[in-house]
Short mmCIF file of C-alpha atoms in Angstrom, two decimals:
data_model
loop_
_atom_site.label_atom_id
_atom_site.label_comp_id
_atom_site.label_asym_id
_atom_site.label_seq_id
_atom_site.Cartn_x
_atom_site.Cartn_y
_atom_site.Cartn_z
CA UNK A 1 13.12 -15.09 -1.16
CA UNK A 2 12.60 -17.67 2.03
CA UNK A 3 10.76 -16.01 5.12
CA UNK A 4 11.64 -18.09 8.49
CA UNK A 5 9.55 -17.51 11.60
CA UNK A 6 11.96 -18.06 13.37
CA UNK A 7 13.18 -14.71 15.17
CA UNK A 8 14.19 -14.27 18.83
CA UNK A 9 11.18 -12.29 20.86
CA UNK A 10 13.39 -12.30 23.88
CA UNK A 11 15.46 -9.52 22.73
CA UNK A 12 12.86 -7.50 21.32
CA UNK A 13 10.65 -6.97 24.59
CA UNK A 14 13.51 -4.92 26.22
CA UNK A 15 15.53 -3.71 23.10
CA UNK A 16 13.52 -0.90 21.90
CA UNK A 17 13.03 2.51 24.08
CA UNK A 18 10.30 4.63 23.69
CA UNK A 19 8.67 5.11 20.05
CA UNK A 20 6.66 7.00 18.11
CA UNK A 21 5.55 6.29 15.35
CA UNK A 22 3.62 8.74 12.57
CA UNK A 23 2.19 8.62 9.31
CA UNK A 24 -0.66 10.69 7.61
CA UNK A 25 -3.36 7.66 7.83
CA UNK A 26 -3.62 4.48 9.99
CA UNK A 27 -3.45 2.30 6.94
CA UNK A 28 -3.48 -1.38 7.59
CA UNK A 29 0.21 -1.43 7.27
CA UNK A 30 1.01 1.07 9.19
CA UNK A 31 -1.33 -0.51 12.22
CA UNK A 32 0.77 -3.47 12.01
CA UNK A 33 3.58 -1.76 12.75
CA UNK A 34 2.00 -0.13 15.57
CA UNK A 35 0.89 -2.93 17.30
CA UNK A 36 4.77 -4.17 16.45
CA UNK A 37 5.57 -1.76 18.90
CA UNK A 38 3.05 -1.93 21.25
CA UNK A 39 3.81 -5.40 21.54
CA UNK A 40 7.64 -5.01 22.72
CA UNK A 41 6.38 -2.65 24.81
CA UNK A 42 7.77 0.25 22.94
CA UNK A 43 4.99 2.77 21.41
CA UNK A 44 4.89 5.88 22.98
CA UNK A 45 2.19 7.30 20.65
CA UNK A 46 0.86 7.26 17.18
CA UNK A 47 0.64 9.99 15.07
CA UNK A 48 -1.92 10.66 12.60
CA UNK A 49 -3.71 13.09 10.73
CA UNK A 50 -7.22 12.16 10.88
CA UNK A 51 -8.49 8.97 12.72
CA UNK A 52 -12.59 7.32 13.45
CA UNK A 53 -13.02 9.02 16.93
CA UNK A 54 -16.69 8.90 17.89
CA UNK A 55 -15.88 10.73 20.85
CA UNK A 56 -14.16 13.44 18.96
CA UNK A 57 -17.06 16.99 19.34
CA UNK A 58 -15.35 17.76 15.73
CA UNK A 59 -15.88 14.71 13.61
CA UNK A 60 -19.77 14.82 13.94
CA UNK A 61 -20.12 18.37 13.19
CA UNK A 62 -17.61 17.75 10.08
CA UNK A 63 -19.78 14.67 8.69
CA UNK A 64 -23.08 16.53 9.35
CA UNK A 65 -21.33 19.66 6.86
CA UNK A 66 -19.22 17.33 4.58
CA UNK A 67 -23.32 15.67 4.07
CA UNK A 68 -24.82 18.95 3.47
CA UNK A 69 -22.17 19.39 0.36
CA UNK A 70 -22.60 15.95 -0.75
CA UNK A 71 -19.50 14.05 0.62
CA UNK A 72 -19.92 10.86 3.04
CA UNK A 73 -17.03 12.43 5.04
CA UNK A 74 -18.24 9.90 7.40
CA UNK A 75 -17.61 6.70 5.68
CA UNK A 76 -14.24 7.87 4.92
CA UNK A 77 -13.40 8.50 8.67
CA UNK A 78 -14.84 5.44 9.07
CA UNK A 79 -12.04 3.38 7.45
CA UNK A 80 -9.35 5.19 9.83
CA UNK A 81 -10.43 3.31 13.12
CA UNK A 82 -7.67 2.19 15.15
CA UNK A 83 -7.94 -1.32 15.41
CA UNK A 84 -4.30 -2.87 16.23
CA UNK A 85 -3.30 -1.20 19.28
CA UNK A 86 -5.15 0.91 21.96
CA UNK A 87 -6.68 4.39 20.42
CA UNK A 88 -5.58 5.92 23.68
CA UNK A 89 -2.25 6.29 22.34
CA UNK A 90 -3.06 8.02 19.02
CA UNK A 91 -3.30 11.43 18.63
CA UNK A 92 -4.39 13.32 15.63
CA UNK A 93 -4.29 16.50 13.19
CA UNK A 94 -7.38 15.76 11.59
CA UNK A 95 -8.34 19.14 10.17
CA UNK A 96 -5.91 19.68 6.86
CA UNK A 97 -7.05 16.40 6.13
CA UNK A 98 -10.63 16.68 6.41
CA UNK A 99 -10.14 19.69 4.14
CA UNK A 100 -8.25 17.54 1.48
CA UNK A 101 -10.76 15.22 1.15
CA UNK A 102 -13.41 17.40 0.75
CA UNK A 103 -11.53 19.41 -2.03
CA UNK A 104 -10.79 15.93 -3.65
CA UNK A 105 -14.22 15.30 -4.30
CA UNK A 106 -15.03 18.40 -6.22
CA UNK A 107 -11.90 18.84 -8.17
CA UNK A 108 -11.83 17.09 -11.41
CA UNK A 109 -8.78 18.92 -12.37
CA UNK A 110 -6.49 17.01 -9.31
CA UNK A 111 -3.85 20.10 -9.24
CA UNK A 112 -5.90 21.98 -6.80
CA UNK A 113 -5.87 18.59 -4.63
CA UNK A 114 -2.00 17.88 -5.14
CA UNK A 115 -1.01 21.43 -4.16
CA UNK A 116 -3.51 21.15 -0.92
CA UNK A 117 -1.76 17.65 -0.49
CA UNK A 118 1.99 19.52 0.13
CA UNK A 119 0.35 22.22 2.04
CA UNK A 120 -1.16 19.70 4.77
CA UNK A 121 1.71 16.86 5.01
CA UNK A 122 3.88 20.57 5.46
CA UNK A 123 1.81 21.38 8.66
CA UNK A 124 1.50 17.20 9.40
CA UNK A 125 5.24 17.15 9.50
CA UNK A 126 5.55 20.81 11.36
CA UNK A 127 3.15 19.68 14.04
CA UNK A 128 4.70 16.23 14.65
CA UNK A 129 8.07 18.19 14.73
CA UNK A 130 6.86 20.56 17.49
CA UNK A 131 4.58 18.40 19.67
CA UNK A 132 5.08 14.52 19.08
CA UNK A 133 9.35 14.40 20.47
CA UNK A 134 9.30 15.11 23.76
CA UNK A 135 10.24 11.57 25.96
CA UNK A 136 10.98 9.43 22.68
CA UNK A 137 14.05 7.81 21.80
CA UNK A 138 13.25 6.67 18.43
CA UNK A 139 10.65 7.99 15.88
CA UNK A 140 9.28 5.66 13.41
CA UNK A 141 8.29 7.74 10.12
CA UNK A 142 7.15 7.26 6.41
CA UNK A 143 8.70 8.52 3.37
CA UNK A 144 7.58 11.81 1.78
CA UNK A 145 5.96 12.76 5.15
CA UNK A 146 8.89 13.25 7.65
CA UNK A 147 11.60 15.75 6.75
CA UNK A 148 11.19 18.45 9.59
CA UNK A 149 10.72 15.81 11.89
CA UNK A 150 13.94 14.36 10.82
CA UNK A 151 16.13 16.71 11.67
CA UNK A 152 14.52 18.37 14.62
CA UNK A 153 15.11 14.70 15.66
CA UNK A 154 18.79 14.30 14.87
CA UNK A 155 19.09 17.62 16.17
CA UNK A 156 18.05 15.95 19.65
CA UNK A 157 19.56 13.04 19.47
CA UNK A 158 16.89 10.74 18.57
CA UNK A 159 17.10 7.90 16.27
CA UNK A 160 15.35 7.94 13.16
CA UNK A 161 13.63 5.06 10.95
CA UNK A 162 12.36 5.28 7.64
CA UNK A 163 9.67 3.33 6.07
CA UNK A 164 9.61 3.02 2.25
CA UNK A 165 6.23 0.97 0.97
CA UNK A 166 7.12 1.80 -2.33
CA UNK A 167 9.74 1.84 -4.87
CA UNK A 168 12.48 4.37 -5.40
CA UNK A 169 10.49 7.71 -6.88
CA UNK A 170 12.85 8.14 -10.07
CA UNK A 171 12.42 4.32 -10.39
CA UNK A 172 8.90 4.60 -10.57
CA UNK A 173 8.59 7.81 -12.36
CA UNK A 174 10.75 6.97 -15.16
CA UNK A 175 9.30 3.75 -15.28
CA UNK A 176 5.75 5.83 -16.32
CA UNK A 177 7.35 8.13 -18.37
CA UNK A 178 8.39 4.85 -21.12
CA UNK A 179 4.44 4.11 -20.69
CA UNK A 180 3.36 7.63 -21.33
CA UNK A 181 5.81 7.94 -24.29
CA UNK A 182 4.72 4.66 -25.59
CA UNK A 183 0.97 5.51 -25.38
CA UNK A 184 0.58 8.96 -26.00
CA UNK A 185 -3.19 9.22 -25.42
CA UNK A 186 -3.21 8.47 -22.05
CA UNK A 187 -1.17 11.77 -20.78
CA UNK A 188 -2.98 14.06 -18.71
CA UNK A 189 -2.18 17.72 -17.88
CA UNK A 190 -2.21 15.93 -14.36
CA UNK A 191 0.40 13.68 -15.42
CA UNK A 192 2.40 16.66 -16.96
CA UNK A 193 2.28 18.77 -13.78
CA UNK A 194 3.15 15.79 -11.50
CA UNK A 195 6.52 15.07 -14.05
CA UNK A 196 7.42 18.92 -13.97
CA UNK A 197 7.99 18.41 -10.19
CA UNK A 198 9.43 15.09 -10.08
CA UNK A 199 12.73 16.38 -9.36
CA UNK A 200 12.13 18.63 -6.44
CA UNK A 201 10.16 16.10 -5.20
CA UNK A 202 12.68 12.98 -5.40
CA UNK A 203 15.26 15.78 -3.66
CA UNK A 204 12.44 15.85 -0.94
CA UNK A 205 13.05 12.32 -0.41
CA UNK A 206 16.41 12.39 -0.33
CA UNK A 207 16.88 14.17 1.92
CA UNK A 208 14.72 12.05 4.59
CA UNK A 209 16.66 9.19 3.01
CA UNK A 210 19.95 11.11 4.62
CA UNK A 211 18.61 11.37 7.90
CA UNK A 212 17.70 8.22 8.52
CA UNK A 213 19.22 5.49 10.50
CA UNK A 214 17.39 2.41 9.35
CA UNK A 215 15.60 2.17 6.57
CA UNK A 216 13.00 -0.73 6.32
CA UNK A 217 11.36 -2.03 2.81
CA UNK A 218 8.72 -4.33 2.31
CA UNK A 219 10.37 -6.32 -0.33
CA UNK A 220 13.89 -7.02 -1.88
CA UNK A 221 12.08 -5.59 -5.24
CA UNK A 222 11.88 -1.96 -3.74
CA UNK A 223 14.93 -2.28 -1.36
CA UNK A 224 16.68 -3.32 -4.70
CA UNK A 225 15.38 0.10 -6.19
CA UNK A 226 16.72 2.18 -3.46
CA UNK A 227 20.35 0.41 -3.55
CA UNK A 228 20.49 1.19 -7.56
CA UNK A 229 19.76 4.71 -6.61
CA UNK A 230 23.20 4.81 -4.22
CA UNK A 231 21.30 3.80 -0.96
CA UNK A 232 23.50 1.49 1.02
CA UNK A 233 22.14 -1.91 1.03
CA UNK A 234 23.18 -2.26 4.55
CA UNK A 235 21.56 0.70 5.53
CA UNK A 236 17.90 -1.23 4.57
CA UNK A 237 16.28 -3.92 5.62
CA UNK A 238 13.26 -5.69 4.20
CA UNK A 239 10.28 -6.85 6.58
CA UNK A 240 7.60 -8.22 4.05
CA UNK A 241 4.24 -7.52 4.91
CA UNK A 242 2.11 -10.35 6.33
CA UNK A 243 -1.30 -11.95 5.08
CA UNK A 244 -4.60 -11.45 6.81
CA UNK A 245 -5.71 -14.43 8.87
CA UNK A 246 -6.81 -17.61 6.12
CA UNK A 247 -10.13 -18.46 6.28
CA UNK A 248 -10.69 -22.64 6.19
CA UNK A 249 -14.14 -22.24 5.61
CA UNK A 250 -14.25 -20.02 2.57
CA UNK A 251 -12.08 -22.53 0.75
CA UNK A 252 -14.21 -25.53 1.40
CA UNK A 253 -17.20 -23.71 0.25
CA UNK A 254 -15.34 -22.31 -3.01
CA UNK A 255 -13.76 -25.74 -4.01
CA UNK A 256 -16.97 -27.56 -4.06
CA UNK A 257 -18.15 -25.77 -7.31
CA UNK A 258 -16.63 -25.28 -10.53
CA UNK A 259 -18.73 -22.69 -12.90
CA UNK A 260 -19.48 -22.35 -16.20
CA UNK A 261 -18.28 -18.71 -16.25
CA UNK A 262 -14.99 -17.70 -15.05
CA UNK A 263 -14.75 -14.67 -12.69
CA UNK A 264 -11.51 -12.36 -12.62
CA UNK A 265 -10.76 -9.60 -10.21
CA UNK A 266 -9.30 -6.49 -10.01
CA UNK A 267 -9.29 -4.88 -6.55
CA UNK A 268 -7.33 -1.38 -6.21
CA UNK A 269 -6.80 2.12 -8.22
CA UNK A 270 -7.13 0.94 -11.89
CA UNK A 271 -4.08 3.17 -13.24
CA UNK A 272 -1.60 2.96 -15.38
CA UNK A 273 1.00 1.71 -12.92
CA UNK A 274 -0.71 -1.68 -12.00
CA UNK A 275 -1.27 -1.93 -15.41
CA UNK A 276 -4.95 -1.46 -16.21
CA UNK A 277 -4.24 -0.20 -19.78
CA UNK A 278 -2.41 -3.66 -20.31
CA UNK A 279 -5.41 -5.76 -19.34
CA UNK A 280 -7.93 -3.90 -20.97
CA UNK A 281 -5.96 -5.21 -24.29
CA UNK A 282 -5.22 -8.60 -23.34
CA UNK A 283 -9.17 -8.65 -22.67
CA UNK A 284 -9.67 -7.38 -26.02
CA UNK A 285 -7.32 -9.83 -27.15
CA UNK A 286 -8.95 -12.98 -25.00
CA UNK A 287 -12.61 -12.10 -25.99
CA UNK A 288 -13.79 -14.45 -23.71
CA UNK A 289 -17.65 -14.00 -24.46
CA UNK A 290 -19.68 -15.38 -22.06
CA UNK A 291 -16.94 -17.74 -20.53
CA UNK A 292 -15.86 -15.20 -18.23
CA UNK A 293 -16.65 -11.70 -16.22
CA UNK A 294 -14.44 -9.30 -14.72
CA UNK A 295 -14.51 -7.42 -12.02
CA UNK A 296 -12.93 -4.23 -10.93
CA UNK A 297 -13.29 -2.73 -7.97
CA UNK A 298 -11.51 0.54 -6.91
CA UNK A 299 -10.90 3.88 -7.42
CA UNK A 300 -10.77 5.08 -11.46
CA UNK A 301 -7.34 5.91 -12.76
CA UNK A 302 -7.38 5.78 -16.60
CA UNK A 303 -8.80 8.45 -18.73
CA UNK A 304 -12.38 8.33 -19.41
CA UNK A 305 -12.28 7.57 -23.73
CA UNK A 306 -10.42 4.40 -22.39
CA UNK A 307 -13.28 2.90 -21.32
CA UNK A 308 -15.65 4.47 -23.62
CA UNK A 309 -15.59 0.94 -25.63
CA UNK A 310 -15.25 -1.50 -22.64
CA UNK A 311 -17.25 -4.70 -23.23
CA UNK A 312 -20.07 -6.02 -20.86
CA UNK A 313 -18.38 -8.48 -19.77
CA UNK A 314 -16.13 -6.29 -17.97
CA UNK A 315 -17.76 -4.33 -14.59
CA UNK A 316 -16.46 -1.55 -12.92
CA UNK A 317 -17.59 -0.35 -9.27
CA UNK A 318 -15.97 1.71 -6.84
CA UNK A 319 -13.85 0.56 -4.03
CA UNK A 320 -15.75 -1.46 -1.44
CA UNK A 321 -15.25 -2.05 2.60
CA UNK A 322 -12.52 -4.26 3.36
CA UNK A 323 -15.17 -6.70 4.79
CA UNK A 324 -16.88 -6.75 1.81
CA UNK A 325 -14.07 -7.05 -0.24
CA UNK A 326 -13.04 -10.71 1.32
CA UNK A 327 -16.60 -11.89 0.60
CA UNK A 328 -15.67 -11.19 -3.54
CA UNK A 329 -12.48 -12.69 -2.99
CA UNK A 330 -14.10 -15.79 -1.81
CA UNK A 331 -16.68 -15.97 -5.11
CA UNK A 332 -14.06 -15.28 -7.72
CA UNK A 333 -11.74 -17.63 -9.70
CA UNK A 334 -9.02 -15.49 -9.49
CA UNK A 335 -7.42 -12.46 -8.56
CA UNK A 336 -5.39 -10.31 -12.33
CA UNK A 337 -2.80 -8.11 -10.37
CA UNK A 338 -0.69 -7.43 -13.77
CA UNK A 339 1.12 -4.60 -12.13
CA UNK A 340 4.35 -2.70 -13.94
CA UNK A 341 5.85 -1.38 -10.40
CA UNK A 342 4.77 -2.20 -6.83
CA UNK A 343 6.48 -2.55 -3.98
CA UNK A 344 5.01 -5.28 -2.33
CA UNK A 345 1.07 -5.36 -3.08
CA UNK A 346 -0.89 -6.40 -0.44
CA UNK A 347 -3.86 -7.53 -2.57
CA UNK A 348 -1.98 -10.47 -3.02
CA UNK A 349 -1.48 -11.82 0.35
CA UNK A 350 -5.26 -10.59 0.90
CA UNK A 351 -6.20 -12.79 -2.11
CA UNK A 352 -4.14 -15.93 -0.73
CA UNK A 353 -6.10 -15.73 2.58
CA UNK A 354 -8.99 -16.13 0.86
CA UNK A 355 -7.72 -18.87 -0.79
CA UNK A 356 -7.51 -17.26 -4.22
CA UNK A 357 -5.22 -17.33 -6.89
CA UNK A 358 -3.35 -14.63 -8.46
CA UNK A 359 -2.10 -13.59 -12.09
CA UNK A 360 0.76 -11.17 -11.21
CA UNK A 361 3.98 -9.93 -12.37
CA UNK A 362 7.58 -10.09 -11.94
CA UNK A 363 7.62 -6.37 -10.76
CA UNK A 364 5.35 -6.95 -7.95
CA UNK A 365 7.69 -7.23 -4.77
CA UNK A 366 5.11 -10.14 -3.38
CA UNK A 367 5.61 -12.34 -6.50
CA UNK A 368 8.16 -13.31 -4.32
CA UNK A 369 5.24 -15.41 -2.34
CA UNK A 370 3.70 -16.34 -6.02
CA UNK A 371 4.81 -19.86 -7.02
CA UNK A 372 4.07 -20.14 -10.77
CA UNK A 373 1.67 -23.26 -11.38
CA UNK A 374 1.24 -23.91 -8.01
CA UNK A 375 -0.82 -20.70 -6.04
CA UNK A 376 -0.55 -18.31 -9.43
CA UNK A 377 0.48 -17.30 -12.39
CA UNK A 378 3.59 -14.92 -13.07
CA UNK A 379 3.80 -13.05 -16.52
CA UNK A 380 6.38 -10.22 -17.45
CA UNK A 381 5.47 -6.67 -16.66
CA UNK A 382 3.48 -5.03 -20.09
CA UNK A 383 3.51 -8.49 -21.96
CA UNK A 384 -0.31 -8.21 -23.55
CA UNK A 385 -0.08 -11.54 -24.91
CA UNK A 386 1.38 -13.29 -21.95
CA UNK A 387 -1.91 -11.51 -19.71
CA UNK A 388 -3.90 -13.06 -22.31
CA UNK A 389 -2.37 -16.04 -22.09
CA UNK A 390 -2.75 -16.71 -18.54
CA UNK A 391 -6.29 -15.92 -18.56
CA UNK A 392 -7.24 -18.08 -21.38
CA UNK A 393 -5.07 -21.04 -19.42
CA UNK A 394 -7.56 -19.80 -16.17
CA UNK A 395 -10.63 -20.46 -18.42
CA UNK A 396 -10.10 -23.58 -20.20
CA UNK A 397 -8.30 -25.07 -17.25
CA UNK A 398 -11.22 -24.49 -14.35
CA UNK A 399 -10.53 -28.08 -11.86
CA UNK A 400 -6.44 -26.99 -11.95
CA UNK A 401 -7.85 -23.64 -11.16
CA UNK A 402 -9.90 -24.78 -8.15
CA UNK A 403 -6.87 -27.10 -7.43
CA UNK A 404 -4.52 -23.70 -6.90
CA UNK A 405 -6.66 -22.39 -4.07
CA UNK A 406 -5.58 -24.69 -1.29
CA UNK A 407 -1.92 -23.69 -2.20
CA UNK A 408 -2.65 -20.48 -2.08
CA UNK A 409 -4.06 -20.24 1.25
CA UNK A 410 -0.88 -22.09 2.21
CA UNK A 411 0.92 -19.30 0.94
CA UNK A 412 -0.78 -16.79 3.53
CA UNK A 413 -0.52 -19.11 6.94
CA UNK A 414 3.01 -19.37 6.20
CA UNK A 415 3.89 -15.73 6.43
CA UNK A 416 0.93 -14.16 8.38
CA UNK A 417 1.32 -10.33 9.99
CA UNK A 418 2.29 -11.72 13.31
CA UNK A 419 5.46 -13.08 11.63
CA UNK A 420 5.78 -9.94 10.01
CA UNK A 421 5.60 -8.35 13.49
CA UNK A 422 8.58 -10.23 14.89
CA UNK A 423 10.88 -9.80 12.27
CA UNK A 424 10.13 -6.08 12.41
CA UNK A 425 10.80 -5.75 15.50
CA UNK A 426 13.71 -7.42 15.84
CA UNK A 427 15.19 -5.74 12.88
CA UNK A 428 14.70 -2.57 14.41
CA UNK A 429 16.89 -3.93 16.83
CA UNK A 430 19.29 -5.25 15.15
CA UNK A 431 19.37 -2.26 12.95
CA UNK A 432 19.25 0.51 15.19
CA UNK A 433 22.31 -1.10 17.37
CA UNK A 434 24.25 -1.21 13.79
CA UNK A 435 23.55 2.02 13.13
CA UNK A 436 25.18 2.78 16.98
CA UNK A 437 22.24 3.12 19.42
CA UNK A 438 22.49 1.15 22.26
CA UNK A 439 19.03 0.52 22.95
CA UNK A 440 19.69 -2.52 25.32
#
């Protein structure tokens, strides 16, 4: 797919009305889309269930409990600060959420959690519904997380859009189901439960899919997903997400050494969807000894006996602060994203900024910014001995490596979040008037 930056900011100042946009988090993505908005001069508020408010009387007294049970509540809030557009405009429902995090950290079981989950994005979506439509003219919501909202907006007249970060839920779910009846060991009674309500749960979504005006994807992969499922193509529109701002200075400091040991990286939920069960065979496979390391960083999503026999030269650590996280990108060789279904992943474009390679797949949507041989490596979705391959090409190949990391910085100045922003917002525009708003 080619991104231009070229898109027409004169129309988009005056063509959007007043908007608010909601979601259960202020996830970086979701920010971006804020400060789209707040940009044209068009975001009436932001919606959220639980945001960093140091002013808020509530959010110490909740860290000082959430401490005396053993949860940093506080570092968790800490991750929510608004940073993209002015916190005066946000508003929040913070106190189903609070409770859902504090029940996730004592339940080992995850049902408990998952039921609490559908209780709290019920009240999320009540309390938007009631409170957060007075004045607006368009409301800007997420999928699973916007149904009443929905329709007590097209029962006013408002116009709705619909953001889908991921693929289409049967997509994905039957896409896990082939893994799960290939590898029988890794079900879960979690995994059970969550297929027993797959199909109330994709009916969920359909129904938001019906109410909505405009639909916006973050890649052609998952827009592609959607259309197979009998969404009109027109109906969507795909806005890929941007890259953080590229750093100069990391990459000269990372191309002027070439080590003896290759370091890989793994940065997200290491789960059976991005693939983790893949690479821990292909690692088998590779046995690279001492001639390389990797790290994973993020949250745990395989069964334990998987990694009952993982080697030393494999780490794994918790997820880390953004921040932090850029400072690893910068001292690894290269980023191992072999996911089986993602709609865009931004670890990518996070990775490129850094000026880091990336091993990926062909069922990532932002393989689309992945030039084989050039910024990264592209192998096919489950292929063990292509993943192997690739890796073993990263360690016996170190100077064409290093050589990749210029490109791939290239990669993120050419489509950074600010050209994100303006094709997002003139979408909307463009969208919304096909749809039959006249918002000019």
């Amino acid at each position: 797919m080619t991104l231009t930056k070229h898109v027409d900011r004169k129309i988009t100042t005056t063509a959007l009305k007043s908007t608010l946009l909601a979601h259960p988090a202020p996830t970086p993505f979701v920010q971006q889309v804020g400060r789209a908005l707040y940009e044209a001069d068009a975001l009436r508020m932001f919606a959220t269930t639980l945001m960093d408010d140091a002013n808020a009387p509530w959010q110490k007294l909740a860290s000082n409990t959430a401490q005396y049970l053993g949860v940093d509540l506080a570092k968790q809030i800490s991750r929510r600060a608004i940073t993209e557009f002015p916190q005066s405009i946000a508003i929040d429902y913070p106190w189903a959420e609070v409770g859902r995090i504090l029940l996730s950290k004592i339940d080992k079981d995850k049902r408990p959690t998952d039921m609490f989950f559908h209780w709290a994005r019920d009240r999320f979506d009540a309390w938007v519904a009631k409170n957060m439509l007075d004045d607006c003219q368009v409301v800007y919501s997420y999928e699973y997380t916007c149904l009443k909202t929905f329709q007590t907006a097209q029962e006013r007249g408002i116009a709705r859009i619909y953001d889908v970060p991921s693929p289409e839920h049967d997509f994905v779910e039957n896409l896990l189901e082939a893994e799960f009846d290939q590898f029988p060991e890794i079900q879960t009674p979690y995994r059970q439960y969550c297929r027993a309500k797959q199909d109330k749960r994709t009916a969920y979504r359909h129904q938001e899919l019906k109410l909505a005006d405009l639909v916006i994807a973050n890649s052609e992969f998952t827009k592609k997903s959607y259309v197979a499922s009998g969404v009109s193509a027109e109906k969507i529109w795909v806005v890929p997400y941007g890259a953080p701002p590229v750093d100069e200075a990391a990459l000269k400091a990372s191309t002027q050494k070439v080590g003896s040991q290759t370091q890989f990286l793994w940065a997200g939920t290491f789960s059976v969807r991005k693939g983790a069960h893949y690479l821990l065979q292909a690692w088998q496979q590779l046995n690279p000894g001492k001639a390389a390391q990797l790290s994973v960083l993020g949250a745990m999503g395989l069964p334990e006996f998987l990694l009952n026999s993982v080697p030393d030269s494999i780490s794994l650590s918790g997820t880390v602060p953004r921040s932090e996280l850029y400072s690893i990108y910068q001292n690894s060789d290269v980023l191992v994203f072999p996911t089986l279904c993602d709609g865009f992943g931004m670890v990518v474009t996070e990775a490129f900024a850094q000026g880091l390679p990336v091993i990926t797949t062909d069922q990532a949507g932002a393989a689309d910014l992945v030039q084989h041989g050039v910024n990264g490596l592209i192998v096919p979705a489950g292929d063990v001995d292509a993943l192997a391959e690739a890796m073993d090409w990263c360690i016996t190949h170190p100077h064409e490596l290093q050589a990749m990391r210029r490109a791939a910085m290239k990669a993120a100045a050419r489509w950074q979040w600010s050209d994100y922003r303006a094709l997002l917002t003139c979408s909307i525009h463009e969208g919304l008037q096909q749809a039959g708003y006249p918002l000019l």
